[in-house]
Amino acid sequence: MGPRHSINEIHTQDWRWKPGGQQFDQDALKLSKLYDQQARALVTAHLRAVGMSDKDNLSPLVVGVIPRLTESLSVLYRVPATRRLKRGRKVLADSNPQAQLFADIAERMCLDNVWQLVDARRNLFRQCMISFVESSTRECVAVRVVEPHSIWRIPTPTAADDIEQDEAIAILIRDAVQIQDKRYQLWEHHDDDTWSCWITDGGGALVGQQPYGEDGLIPFGCLPLLMVYDDLPAGQAYLPIPESRLDFALNVTALVNDLAFLVKQQAHSIMTVATDDRKGLPTKLGPDQLLVTPADA
């Protein structure tokens, strides 16, 4: 038994829940590129769209507004957390073997670093997903932080903010130009409250060895996915992407590039020649050009 839903179907239904629809994913991707400082093509396209700066400059200045803002907001876990293991209402002592085992697992999971990353992505996009996976090399649970433009869900209308009640979820794990080269984790919820997971291509076809067999039935007692928000979702599947933050970053970058272009055009010496013979003299204005004037100027 394979998946009941196609990747395309999950995409289409997900965009009905994302504020702004497909534009949500586009804005989130732009924020991601600005944060990772991989936004040269994005900035170049924006400068040409607004008609600012030097259109021939293939290496525009990219102002790090988004990384700086996100860093200022992300203050959690700068100091390593103190963790205690509880059994029921009882807090176990640090010397307890189970508490020591938990501390060892937390260290192998790099939990402090993981939660720093979660906090940064939450402050950048207002939400992100945490995916828990088995790691045989670390002999523990590993954590993957997924950005919102790589997540597509079919939520339950009465509990859209509870991912464990979703009907289906698709997570992009490898992007590519061709659909058949893309890779997704496709999760489906069954009537008995169990979940199946498959690895598919962009068309929904199963690809390679399946981690949980052909039926995809996972051995866990719950869905190993968690949505993290920066505010109470109050029944929403997604919180809006901060458009003002994106527009501010792009327009500050445009102004800086326009200023650099102005300096290039104006900060140069101009030679003035007084002559009646214009033959052989340039008539263009700008850097490294001669300004031609009449003989009696």
PDB file of C-alpha atoms in Angstrom:
ATOM      1  CA  MET A   1       0.000   0.000   0.000  1.00  0.00           C
ATOM      2  CA  GLY A   2       1.462   3.335  -1.051  1.00  0.00           C
ATOM      3  CA  PRO A   3       0.553   6.967  -0.344  1.00  0.00           C
ATOM      4  CA  ARG A   4      -3.030   8.112  -0.877  1.00  0.00           C
ATOM      5  CA  HIS A   5      -2.008  11.723  -1.529  1.00  0.00           C
ATOM      6  CA  SER A   6       0.183  13.148  -4.283  1.00  0.00           C
ATOM      7  CA  ILE A   7       2.811  15.816  -3.621  1.00  0.00           C
ATOM      8  CA  ASN A   8       0.923  18.182  -5.917  1.00  0.00           C
ATOM      9  CA  GLU A   9      -2.312  17.663  -3.964  1.00  0.00           C
ATOM     10  CA  ILE A  10      -0.570  18.402  -0.649  1.00  0.00           C
ATOM     11  CA  HIS A  11       1.004  21.551  -2.129  1.00  0.00           C
ATOM     12  CA  THR A  12      -2.348  22.802  -3.423  1.00  0.00           C
ATOM     13  CA  GLN A  13      -4.190  22.246  -0.155  1.00  0.00           C
ATOM     14  CA  ASP A  14      -1.324  23.656   1.925  1.00  0.00           C
ATOM     15  CA  TRP A  15      -1.357  26.984   0.073  1.00  0.00           C
ATOM     16  CA  ARG A  16      -4.986  27.436   1.166  1.00  0.00           C
ATOM     17  CA  TRP A  17      -3.750  27.525   4.761  1.00  0.00           C
ATOM     18  CA  LYS A  18      -0.619  29.630   4.302  1.00  0.00           C
ATOM     19  CA  PRO A  19      -1.296  33.405   4.577  1.00  0.00           C
ATOM     20  CA  GLY A  20      -0.828  34.729   1.055  1.00  0.00           C
ATOM     21  CA  GLY A  21      -0.826  31.259  -0.463  1.00  0.00           C
ATOM     22  CA  GLN A  22       2.143  30.412  -2.673  1.00  0.00           C
ATOM     23  CA  GLN A  23       3.602  33.888  -2.007  1.00  0.00           C
ATOM     24  CA  PHE A  24       4.215  32.690   1.578  1.00  0.00           C
ATOM     25  CA  ASP A  25       6.779  30.181   0.296  1.00  0.00           C
ATOM     26  CA  GLN A  26       8.389  32.740  -2.018  1.00  0.00           C
ATOM     27  CA  ASP A  27       8.782  35.311   0.773  1.00  0.00           C
ATOM     28  CA  ALA A  28      10.145  32.702   3.186  1.00  0.00           C
ATOM     29  CA  LEU A  29      12.685  31.590   0.581  1.00  0.00           C
ATOM     30  CA  LYS A  30      13.804  35.204   0.072  1.00  0.00           C
ATOM     31  CA  LEU A  31      14.284  35.636   3.830  1.00  0.00           C
ATOM     32  CA  SER A  32      16.291  32.410   3.900  1.00  0.00           C
ATOM     33  CA  LYS A  33      18.592  33.628   1.115  1.00  0.00           C
ATOM     34  CA  LEU A  34      19.120  36.986   2.824  1.00  0.00           C
ATOM     35  CA  TYR A  35      19.827  35.291   6.166  1.00  0.00           C
ATOM     36  CA  ASP A  36      22.316  32.852   4.630  1.00  0.00           C
ATOM     37  CA  GLN A  37      23.870  35.716   2.610  1.00  0.00           C
ATOM     38  CA  GLN A  38      23.200  33.910  -0.660  1.00  0.00           C
ATOM     39  CA  ALA A  39      20.984  36.662  -2.073  1.00  0.00           C
ATOM     40  CA  ARG A  40      23.065  38.111  -4.929  1.00  0.00           C
ATOM     41  CA  ALA A  41      20.587  37.048  -7.635  1.00  0.00           C
ATOM     42  CA  LEU A  42      17.644  38.160  -5.486  1.00  0.00           C
ATOM     43  CA  VAL A  43      19.146  41.615  -4.875  1.00  0.00           C
ATOM     44  CA  THR A  44      20.128  42.036  -8.537  1.00  0.00           C
ATOM     45  CA  ALA A  45      16.574  41.235  -9.638  1.00  0.00           C
ATOM     46  CA  HIS A  46      15.139  43.648  -7.055  1.00  0.00           C
ATOM     47  CA  LEU A  47      17.449  46.485  -8.158  1.00  0.00           C
ATOM     48  CA  ARG A  48      16.432  46.018 -11.785  1.00  0.00           C
ATOM     49  CA  ALA A  49      12.746  45.821 -10.837  1.00  0.00           C
ATOM     50  CA  VAL A  50      12.841  49.149  -8.971  1.00  0.00           C
ATOM     51  CA  GLY A  51      15.209  50.792 -11.470  1.00  0.00           C
ATOM     52  CA  MET A  52      17.927  51.631  -8.958  1.00  0.00           C
ATOM     53  CA  SER A  53      21.713  51.307  -8.915  1.00  0.00           C
ATOM     54  CA  ASP A  54      23.988  50.115 -11.710  1.00  0.00           C
ATOM     55  CA  LYS A  55      22.095  47.535 -13.767  1.00  0.00           C
ATOM     56  CA  ASP A  56      25.397  46.219 -15.143  1.00  0.00           C
ATOM     57  CA  ASN A  57      26.837  45.470 -11.697  1.00  0.00           C
ATOM     58  CA  LEU A  58      26.716  41.675 -11.273  1.00  0.00           C
ATOM     59  CA  SER A  59      28.060  41.841  -7.699  1.00  0.00           C
ATOM     60  CA  PRO A  60      25.824  44.306  -5.830  1.00  0.00           C
ATOM     61  CA  LEU A  61      26.257  45.107  -2.157  1.00  0.00           C
ATOM     62  CA  VAL A  62      24.043  42.925   0.051  1.00  0.00           C
ATOM     63  CA  VAL A  63      23.455  44.588   3.427  1.00  0.00           C
ATOM     64  CA  GLY A  64      23.245  42.059   6.282  1.00  0.00           C
ATOM     65  CA  VAL A  65      20.064  43.477   7.826  1.00  0.00           C
ATOM     66  CA  ILE A  66      18.323  40.111   8.229  1.00  0.00           C
ATOM     67  CA  PRO A  67      21.229  38.242   9.911  1.00  0.00           C
ATOM     68  CA  ARG A  68      21.826  41.165  12.285  1.00  0.00           C
ATOM     69  CA  LEU A  69      18.148  41.476  13.206  1.00  0.00           C
ATOM     70  CA  THR A  70      17.734  37.729  13.702  1.00  0.00           C
ATOM     71  CA  GLU A  71      20.860  37.560  15.842  1.00  0.00           C
ATOM     72  CA  SER A  72      19.584  40.372  18.077  1.00  0.00           C
ATOM     73  CA  LEU A  73      16.268  38.548  18.587  1.00  0.00           C
ATOM     74  CA  SER A  74      17.793  35.125  19.180  1.00  0.00           C
ATOM     75  CA  VAL A  75      18.937  35.204  22.788  1.00  0.00           C
ATOM     76  CA  LEU A  76      17.768  31.776  23.997  1.00  0.00           C
ATOM     77  CA  TYR A  77      20.380  29.091  24.715  1.00  0.00           C
ATOM     78  CA  ARG A  78      23.338  31.454  24.448  1.00  0.00           C
ATOM     79  CA  VAL A  79      24.041  30.125  27.928  1.00  0.00           C
ATOM     80  CA  PRO A  80      23.819  26.291  28.002  1.00  0.00           C
ATOM     81  CA  ALA A  81      20.522  25.104  29.447  1.00  0.00           C
ATOM     82  CA  THR A  82      20.196  23.268  32.751  1.00  0.00           C
ATOM     83  CA  ARG A  83      18.067  20.152  32.253  1.00  0.00           C
ATOM     84  CA  ARG A  84      16.389  17.881  34.759  1.00  0.00           C
ATOM     85  CA  LEU A  85      14.745  14.520  34.064  1.00  0.00           C
ATOM     86  CA  LYS A  86      11.338  13.894  35.634  1.00  0.00           C
ATOM     87  CA  ARG A  87       9.468  10.677  36.250  1.00  0.00           C
ATOM     88  CA  GLY A  88       5.890  11.683  36.849  1.00  0.00           C
ATOM     89  CA  ARG A  89       6.131  14.637  39.224  1.00  0.00           C
ATOM     90  CA  LYS A  90       9.454  13.552  40.701  1.00  0.00           C
ATOM     91  CA  VAL A  91      12.657  15.257  39.542  1.00  0.00           C
ATOM     92  CA  LEU A  92      15.499  12.754  39.386  1.00  0.00           C
ATOM     93  CA  ALA A  93      18.833  13.640  40.974  1.00  0.00           C
ATOM     94  CA  ASP A  94      21.790  14.288  38.680  1.00  0.00           C
ATOM     95  CA  SER A  95      23.445  11.173  40.105  1.00  0.00           C
ATOM     96  CA  ASN A  96      20.522   8.975  39.057  1.00  0.00           C
ATOM     97  CA  PRO A  97      21.607   6.537  36.283  1.00  0.00           C
ATOM     98  CA  GLN A  98      18.617   7.502  34.124  1.00  0.00           C
ATOM     99  CA  ALA A  99      19.403  11.213  34.538  1.00  0.00           C
ATOM    100  CA  GLN A 100      23.027  10.573  33.623  1.00  0.00           C
ATOM    101  CA  LEU A 101      21.949   8.618  30.549  1.00  0.00           C
ATOM    102  CA  PHE A 102      19.634  11.481  29.539  1.00  0.00           C
ATOM    103  CA  ALA A 103      22.468  14.000  29.949  1.00  0.00           C
ATOM    104  CA  ASP A 104      24.705  11.831  27.761  1.00  0.00           C
ATOM    105  CA  ILE A 105      22.041  11.575  25.060  1.00  0.00           C
ATOM    106  CA  ALA A 106      21.385  15.343  25.188  1.00  0.00           C
ATOM    107  CA  GLU A 107      25.102  15.978  24.670  1.00  0.00           C
ATOM    108  CA  ARG A 108      25.274  13.577  21.721  1.00  0.00           C
ATOM    109  CA  MET A 109      22.187  15.228  20.233  1.00  0.00           C
ATOM    110  CA  CYS A 110      23.886  18.651  20.568  1.00  0.00           C
ATOM    111  CA  LEU A 111      20.619  19.907  22.058  1.00  0.00           C
ATOM    112  CA  ASP A 112      21.930  23.362  22.960  1.00  0.00           C
ATOM    113  CA  ASN A 113      23.084  23.958  19.391  1.00  0.00           C
ATOM    114  CA  VAL A 114      19.858  22.536  17.998  1.00  0.00           C
ATOM    115  CA  TRP A 115      17.705  24.858  20.095  1.00  0.00           C
ATOM    116  CA  GLN A 116      19.868  27.849  19.146  1.00  0.00           C
ATOM    117  CA  LEU A 117      19.136  26.981  15.517  1.00  0.00           C
ATOM    118  CA  VAL A 118      15.420  26.513  16.261  1.00  0.00           C
ATOM    119  CA  ASP A 119      15.291  29.894  18.018  1.00  0.00           C
ATOM    120  CA  ALA A 120      16.994  31.632  15.086  1.00  0.00           C
ATOM    121  CA  ARG A 121      14.671  30.080  12.500  1.00  0.00           C
ATOM    122  CA  ARG A 122      11.626  30.851  14.661  1.00  0.00           C
ATOM    123  CA  ASN A 123      12.677  34.502  14.886  1.00  0.00           C
ATOM    124  CA  LEU A 124      13.418  34.642  11.165  1.00  0.00           C
ATOM    125  CA  PHE A 125      10.216  33.079   9.799  1.00  0.00           C
ATOM    126  CA  ARG A 126       7.950  33.167  12.904  1.00  0.00           C
ATOM    127  CA  GLN A 127       7.764  29.365  12.693  1.00  0.00           C
ATOM    128  CA  CYS A 128       9.738  26.273  11.811  1.00  0.00           C
ATOM    129  CA  MET A 129       9.425  22.510  12.095  1.00  0.00           C
ATOM    130  CA  ILE A 130      11.531  20.099  14.128  1.00  0.00           C
ATOM    131  CA  SER A 131      11.948  16.605  12.719  1.00  0.00           C
ATOM    132  CA  PHE A 132      13.281  13.845  14.985  1.00  0.00           C
ATOM    133  CA  VAL A 133      15.099  11.007  13.218  1.00  0.00           C
ATOM    134  CA  GLU A 134      17.070   7.961  14.280  1.00  0.00           C
ATOM    135  CA  SER A 135      20.855   8.260  14.042  1.00  0.00           C
ATOM    136  CA  SER A 136      22.763   4.980  14.095  1.00  0.00           C
ATOM    137  CA  THR A 137      26.133   6.758  14.039  1.00  0.00           C
ATOM    138  CA  ARG A 138      25.369   8.881  17.111  1.00  0.00           C
ATOM    139  CA  GLU A 139      23.284   6.118  18.700  1.00  0.00           C
ATOM    140  CA  CYS A 140      20.590   8.592  19.622  1.00  0.00           C
ATOM    141  CA  VAL A 141      17.840  10.740  18.157  1.00  0.00           C
ATOM    142  CA  ALA A 142      19.039  13.411  15.730  1.00  0.00           C
ATOM    143  CA  VAL A 143      17.135  16.637  15.108  1.00  0.00           C
ATOM    144  CA  ARG A 144      16.567  18.377  11.785  1.00  0.00           C
ATOM    145  CA  VAL A 145      15.192  21.926  11.650  1.00  0.00           C
ATOM    146  CA  VAL A 146      12.959  22.499   8.615  1.00  0.00           C
ATOM    147  CA  GLU A 147      12.165  25.951   7.214  1.00  0.00           C
ATOM    148  CA  PRO A 148       8.496  26.752   6.434  1.00  0.00           C
ATOM    149  CA  HIS A 149       8.947  26.953   2.654  1.00  0.00           C
ATOM    150  CA  SER A 150      10.039  23.295   2.715  1.00  0.00           C
ATOM    151  CA  ILE A 151       6.878  22.160   4.527  1.00  0.00           C
ATOM    152  CA  TRP A 152       3.440  21.460   3.069  1.00  0.00           C
ATOM    153  CA  ARG A 153       0.534  20.205   5.178  1.00  0.00           C
ATOM    154  CA  ILE A 154      -3.112  19.176   4.964  1.00  0.00           C
ATOM    155  CA  PRO A 155      -4.334  20.275   8.411  1.00  0.00           C
ATOM    156  CA  THR A 156      -7.524  19.276  10.192  1.00  0.00           C
ATOM    157  CA  PRO A 157      -9.776  22.378   9.967  1.00  0.00           C
ATOM    158  CA  THR A 158     -10.791  22.231  13.628  1.00  0.00           C
ATOM    159  CA  ALA A 159      -7.181  21.956  14.843  1.00  0.00           C
ATOM    160  CA  ALA A 160      -4.974  23.428  12.138  1.00  0.00           C
ATOM    161  CA  ASP A 161      -2.304  24.418  14.677  1.00  0.00           C
ATOM    162  CA  ASP A 162      -1.883  20.797  15.850  1.00  0.00           C
ATOM    163  CA  ILE A 163       0.367  19.014  13.363  1.00  0.00           C
ATOM    164  CA  GLU A 164      -0.339  15.649  14.991  1.00  0.00           C
ATOM    165  CA  GLN A 165      -3.896  15.901  13.674  1.00  0.00           C
ATOM    166  CA  ASP A 166      -2.856  16.665  10.089  1.00  0.00           C
ATOM    167  CA  GLU A 167      -4.092  14.415   7.316  1.00  0.00           C
ATOM    168  CA  ALA A 168      -0.836  14.463   5.360  1.00  0.00           C
ATOM    169  CA  ILE A 169       2.546  16.247   5.409  1.00  0.00           C
ATOM    170  CA  ALA A 170       5.251  16.639   2.758  1.00  0.00           C
ATOM    171  CA  ILE A 171       8.791  17.741   3.678  1.00  0.00           C
ATOM    172  CA  LEU A 172      11.345  18.636   1.016  1.00  0.00           C
ATOM    173  CA  ILE A 173      14.604  16.859   1.851  1.00  0.00           C
ATOM    174  CA  ARG A 174      16.405  17.444  -1.459  1.00  0.00           C
ATOM    175  CA  ASP A 175      15.647  20.193  -3.932  1.00  0.00           C
ATOM    176  CA  ALA A 176      16.359  19.984  -7.648  1.00  0.00           C
ATOM    177  CA  VAL A 177      15.315  21.559 -10.941  1.00  0.00           C
ATOM    178  CA  GLN A 178      13.715  18.403 -12.311  1.00  0.00           C
ATOM    179  CA  ILE A 179      10.687  16.983 -10.483  1.00  0.00           C
ATOM    180  CA  GLN A 180      12.001  13.437 -10.639  1.00  0.00           C
ATOM    181  CA  ASP A 181      15.224  14.539  -8.924  1.00  0.00           C
ATOM    182  CA  LYS A 182      13.473  16.099  -5.928  1.00  0.00           C
ATOM    183  CA  ARG A 183      13.076  14.080  -2.736  1.00  0.00           C
ATOM    184  CA  TYR A 184      10.290  14.347  -0.164  1.00  0.00           C
ATOM    185  CA  GLN A 185       9.319  12.733   3.089  1.00  0.00           C
ATOM    186  CA  LEU A 186       5.613  12.052   2.650  1.00  0.00           C
ATOM    187  CA  TRP A 187       3.692  11.444   5.888  1.00  0.00           C
ATOM    188  CA  GLU A 188       0.109  10.176   6.053  1.00  0.00           C
ATOM    189  CA  HIS A 189      -2.217   9.875   9.043  1.00  0.00           C
ATOM    190  CA  HIS A 190      -4.434   6.772   9.349  1.00  0.00           C
ATOM    191  CA  ASP A 191      -7.822   6.349  10.990  1.00  0.00           C
ATOM    192  CA  ASP A 192      -6.298   4.302  13.840  1.00  0.00           C
ATOM    193  CA  ASP A 193      -4.033   7.295  14.682  1.00  0.00           C
ATOM    194  CA  THR A 194      -0.895   5.639  13.265  1.00  0.00           C
ATOM    195  CA  TRP A 195       1.396   7.243  10.706  1.00  0.00           C
ATOM    196  CA  SER A 196       3.195   6.070   7.583  1.00  0.00           C
ATOM    197  CA  CYS A 197       6.220   7.688   5.962  1.00  0.00           C
ATOM    198  CA  TRP A 198       7.723   7.194   2.517  1.00  0.00           C
ATOM    199  CA  ILE A 199      10.515   8.747   0.452  1.00  0.00           C
ATOM    200  CA  THR A 200       9.174   9.960  -2.895  1.00  0.00           C
ATOM    201  CA  ASP A 201      10.198  12.087  -5.843  1.00  0.00           C
ATOM    202  CA  GLY A 202       8.406  15.283  -6.827  1.00  0.00           C
ATOM    203  CA  GLY A 203       5.724  13.311  -8.620  1.00  0.00           C
ATOM    204  CA  GLY A 204       4.948  11.190  -5.561  1.00  0.00           C
ATOM    205  CA  ALA A 205       6.568   7.980  -6.836  1.00  0.00           C
ATOM    206  CA  LEU A 206       8.413   5.907  -4.231  1.00  0.00           C
ATOM    207  CA  VAL A 207      12.181   6.183  -4.605  1.00  0.00           C
ATOM    208  CA  GLY A 208      14.892   3.857  -3.321  1.00  0.00           C
ATOM    209  CA  GLN A 209      14.801   1.750  -0.196  1.00  0.00           C
ATOM    210  CA  GLN A 210      11.955   2.837   2.051  1.00  0.00           C
ATOM    211  CA  PRO A 211      12.976   3.456   5.693  1.00  0.00           C
ATOM    212  CA  TYR A 212       9.817   1.812   7.081  1.00  0.00           C
ATOM    213  CA  GLY A 213       9.031  -0.730   4.378  1.00  0.00           C
ATOM    214  CA  GLU A 214       6.550  -0.580   1.546  1.00  0.00           C
ATOM    215  CA  ASP A 215       3.601   0.210   3.865  1.00  0.00           C
ATOM    216  CA  GLY A 216       5.653   2.999   5.492  1.00  0.00           C
ATOM    217  CA  LEU A 217       4.212   2.276   8.947  1.00  0.00           C
ATOM    218  CA  ILE A 218       6.441   3.970  11.539  1.00  0.00           C
ATOM    219  CA  PRO A 219       7.313   2.136  14.788  1.00  0.00           C
ATOM    220  CA  PHE A 220       6.866   5.197  17.014  1.00  0.00           C
ATOM    221  CA  GLY A 221       3.922   5.883  19.279  1.00  0.00           C
ATOM    222  CA  CYS A 222       3.573   9.458  18.021  1.00  0.00           C
ATOM    223  CA  LEU A 223       4.425  11.671  15.053  1.00  0.00           C
ATOM    224  CA  PRO A 224       8.134  12.645  15.315  1.00  0.00           C
ATOM    225  CA  LEU A 225       7.454  16.166  14.018  1.00  0.00           C
ATOM    226  CA  LEU A 226       6.855  19.393  15.940  1.00  0.00           C
ATOM    227  CA  MET A 227       5.875  22.899  14.847  1.00  0.00           C
ATOM    228  CA  VAL A 228       7.464  25.789  16.790  1.00  0.00           C
ATOM    229  CA  TYR A 229       5.864  29.263  16.614  1.00  0.00           C
ATOM    230  CA  ASP A 230       6.934  32.670  17.901  1.00  0.00           C
ATOM    231  CA  ASP A 231       3.375  33.450  19.013  1.00  0.00           C
ATOM    232  CA  LEU A 232       0.235  31.556  19.921  1.00  0.00           C
ATOM    233  CA  PRO A 233      -1.044  30.146  16.588  1.00  0.00           C
ATOM    234  CA  ALA A 234      -4.663  30.229  17.843  1.00  0.00           C
ATOM    235  CA  GLY A 235      -5.937  27.635  15.383  1.00  0.00           C
ATOM    236  CA  GLN A 236      -3.781  28.776  12.444  1.00  0.00           C
ATOM    237  CA  ALA A 237      -1.594  26.287  10.601  1.00  0.00           C
ATOM    238  CA  TYR A 238       0.938  29.058   9.832  1.00  0.00           C
ATOM    239  CA  LEU A 239       1.673  32.559  11.046  1.00  0.00           C
ATOM    240  CA  PRO A 240       2.207  35.241   8.356  1.00  0.00           C
ATOM    241  CA  ILE A 241       5.741  35.762   7.053  1.00  0.00           C
ATOM    242  CA  PRO A 242       6.969  39.237   8.212  1.00  0.00           C
ATOM    243  CA  GLU A 243       6.707  41.059   4.869  1.00  0.00           C
ATOM    244  CA  SER A 244       7.778  44.410   6.345  1.00  0.00           C
ATOM    245  CA  ARG A 245      11.057  42.836   7.467  1.00  0.00           C
ATOM    246  CA  LEU A 246      11.696  41.469   3.989  1.00  0.00           C
ATOM    247  CA  ASP A 247      10.796  44.756   2.251  1.00  0.00           C
ATOM    248  CA  PHE A 248      12.934  46.741   4.699  1.00  0.00           C
ATOM    249  CA  ALA A 249      15.989  44.571   4.015  1.00  0.00           C
ATOM    250  CA  LEU A 250      15.601  44.722   0.227  1.00  0.00           C
ATOM    251  CA  ASN A 251      14.991  48.475   0.123  1.00  0.00           C
ATOM    252  CA  VAL A 252      17.874  49.312   2.475  1.00  0.00           C
ATOM    253  CA  THR A 253      20.084  47.235   0.175  1.00  0.00           C
ATOM    254  CA  ALA A 254      18.692  49.116  -2.850  1.00  0.00           C
ATOM    255  CA  LEU A 255      19.453  52.512  -1.265  1.00  0.00           C
ATOM    256  CA  VAL A 256      23.019  51.491  -0.390  1.00  0.00           C
ATOM    257  CA  ASN A 257      23.649  50.275  -3.945  1.00  0.00           C
ATOM    258  CA  ASP A 258      22.114  53.429  -5.388  1.00  0.00           C
ATOM    259  CA  LEU A 259      24.398  55.526  -3.175  1.00  0.00           C
ATOM    260  CA  ALA A 260      27.421  53.526  -4.347  1.00  0.00           C
ATOM    261  CA  PHE A 261      26.361  54.086  -7.961  1.00  0.00           C
ATOM    262  CA  LEU A 262      25.967  57.821  -7.290  1.00  0.00           C
ATOM    263  CA  VAL A 263      29.487  57.976  -5.859  1.00  0.00           C
ATOM    264  CA  LYS A 264      30.799  56.151  -8.915  1.00  0.00           C
ATOM    265  CA  GLN A 265      29.111  58.650 -11.226  1.00  0.00           C
ATOM    266  CA  GLN A 266      29.993  61.832  -9.326  1.00  0.00           C
ATOM    267  CA  ALA A 267      33.207  61.231  -7.406  1.00  0.00           C
ATOM    268  CA  HIS A 268      35.631  61.792 -10.265  1.00  0.00           C
ATOM    269  CA  SER A 269      37.689  64.588 -11.773  1.00  0.00           C
ATOM    270  CA  ILE A 270      36.501  66.433 -14.893  1.00  0.00           C
ATOM    271  CA  MET A 271      38.928  68.056 -17.302  1.00  0.00           C
ATOM    272  CA  THR A 272      37.676  71.206 -19.091  1.00  0.00           C
ATOM    273  CA  VAL A 273      39.028  72.142 -22.469  1.00  0.00           C
ATOM    274  CA  ALA A 274      38.586  75.543 -24.172  1.00  0.00           C
ATOM    275  CA  THR A 275      38.841  75.091 -27.935  1.00  0.00           C
ATOM    276  CA  ASP A 276      37.119  75.935 -31.216  1.00  0.00           C
ATOM    277  CA  ASP A 277      38.171  72.606 -32.676  1.00  0.00           C
ATOM    278  CA  ARG A 278      35.983  69.824 -31.357  1.00  0.00           C
ATOM    279  CA  LYS A 279      37.504  67.257 -33.653  1.00  0.00           C
ATOM    280  CA  GLY A 280      38.872  64.305 -31.783  1.00  0.00           C
ATOM    281  CA  LEU A 281      37.419  65.326 -28.406  1.00  0.00           C
ATOM    282  CA  PRO A 282      34.932  63.010 -26.631  1.00  0.00           C
ATOM    283  CA  THR A 283      31.413  64.239 -26.059  1.00  0.00           C
ATOM    284  CA  LYS A 284      30.363  61.738 -23.347  1.00  0.00           C
ATOM    285  CA  LEU A 285      30.098  62.793 -19.722  1.00  0.00           C
ATOM    286  CA  GLY A 286      31.073  60.711 -16.704  1.00  0.00           C
ATOM    287  CA  PRO A 287      34.151  59.172 -15.106  1.00  0.00           C
ATOM    288  CA  ASP A 288      37.352  59.455 -17.156  1.00  0.00           C
ATOM    289  CA  GLN A 289      35.706  61.604 -19.820  1.00  0.00           C
ATOM    290  CA  LEU A 290      36.488  65.106 -21.089  1.00  0.00           C
ATOM    291  CA  LEU A 291      33.950  67.939 -20.803  1.00  0.00           C
ATOM    292  CA  VAL A 292      33.980  69.984 -24.006  1.00  0.00           C
ATOM    293  CA  THR A 293      33.163  73.718 -23.760  1.00  0.00           C
ATOM    294  CA  PRO A 294      33.122  76.563 -26.308  1.00  0.00           C
ATOM    295  CA  ALA A 295      36.366  78.538 -26.781  1.00  0.00           C
ATOM    296  CA  ASP A 296      35.028  81.638 -25.077  1.00  0.00           C
ATOM    297  CA  ALA A 297      33.665  79.750 -22.037  1.00  0.00           C
TER     298      ALA A 297
END
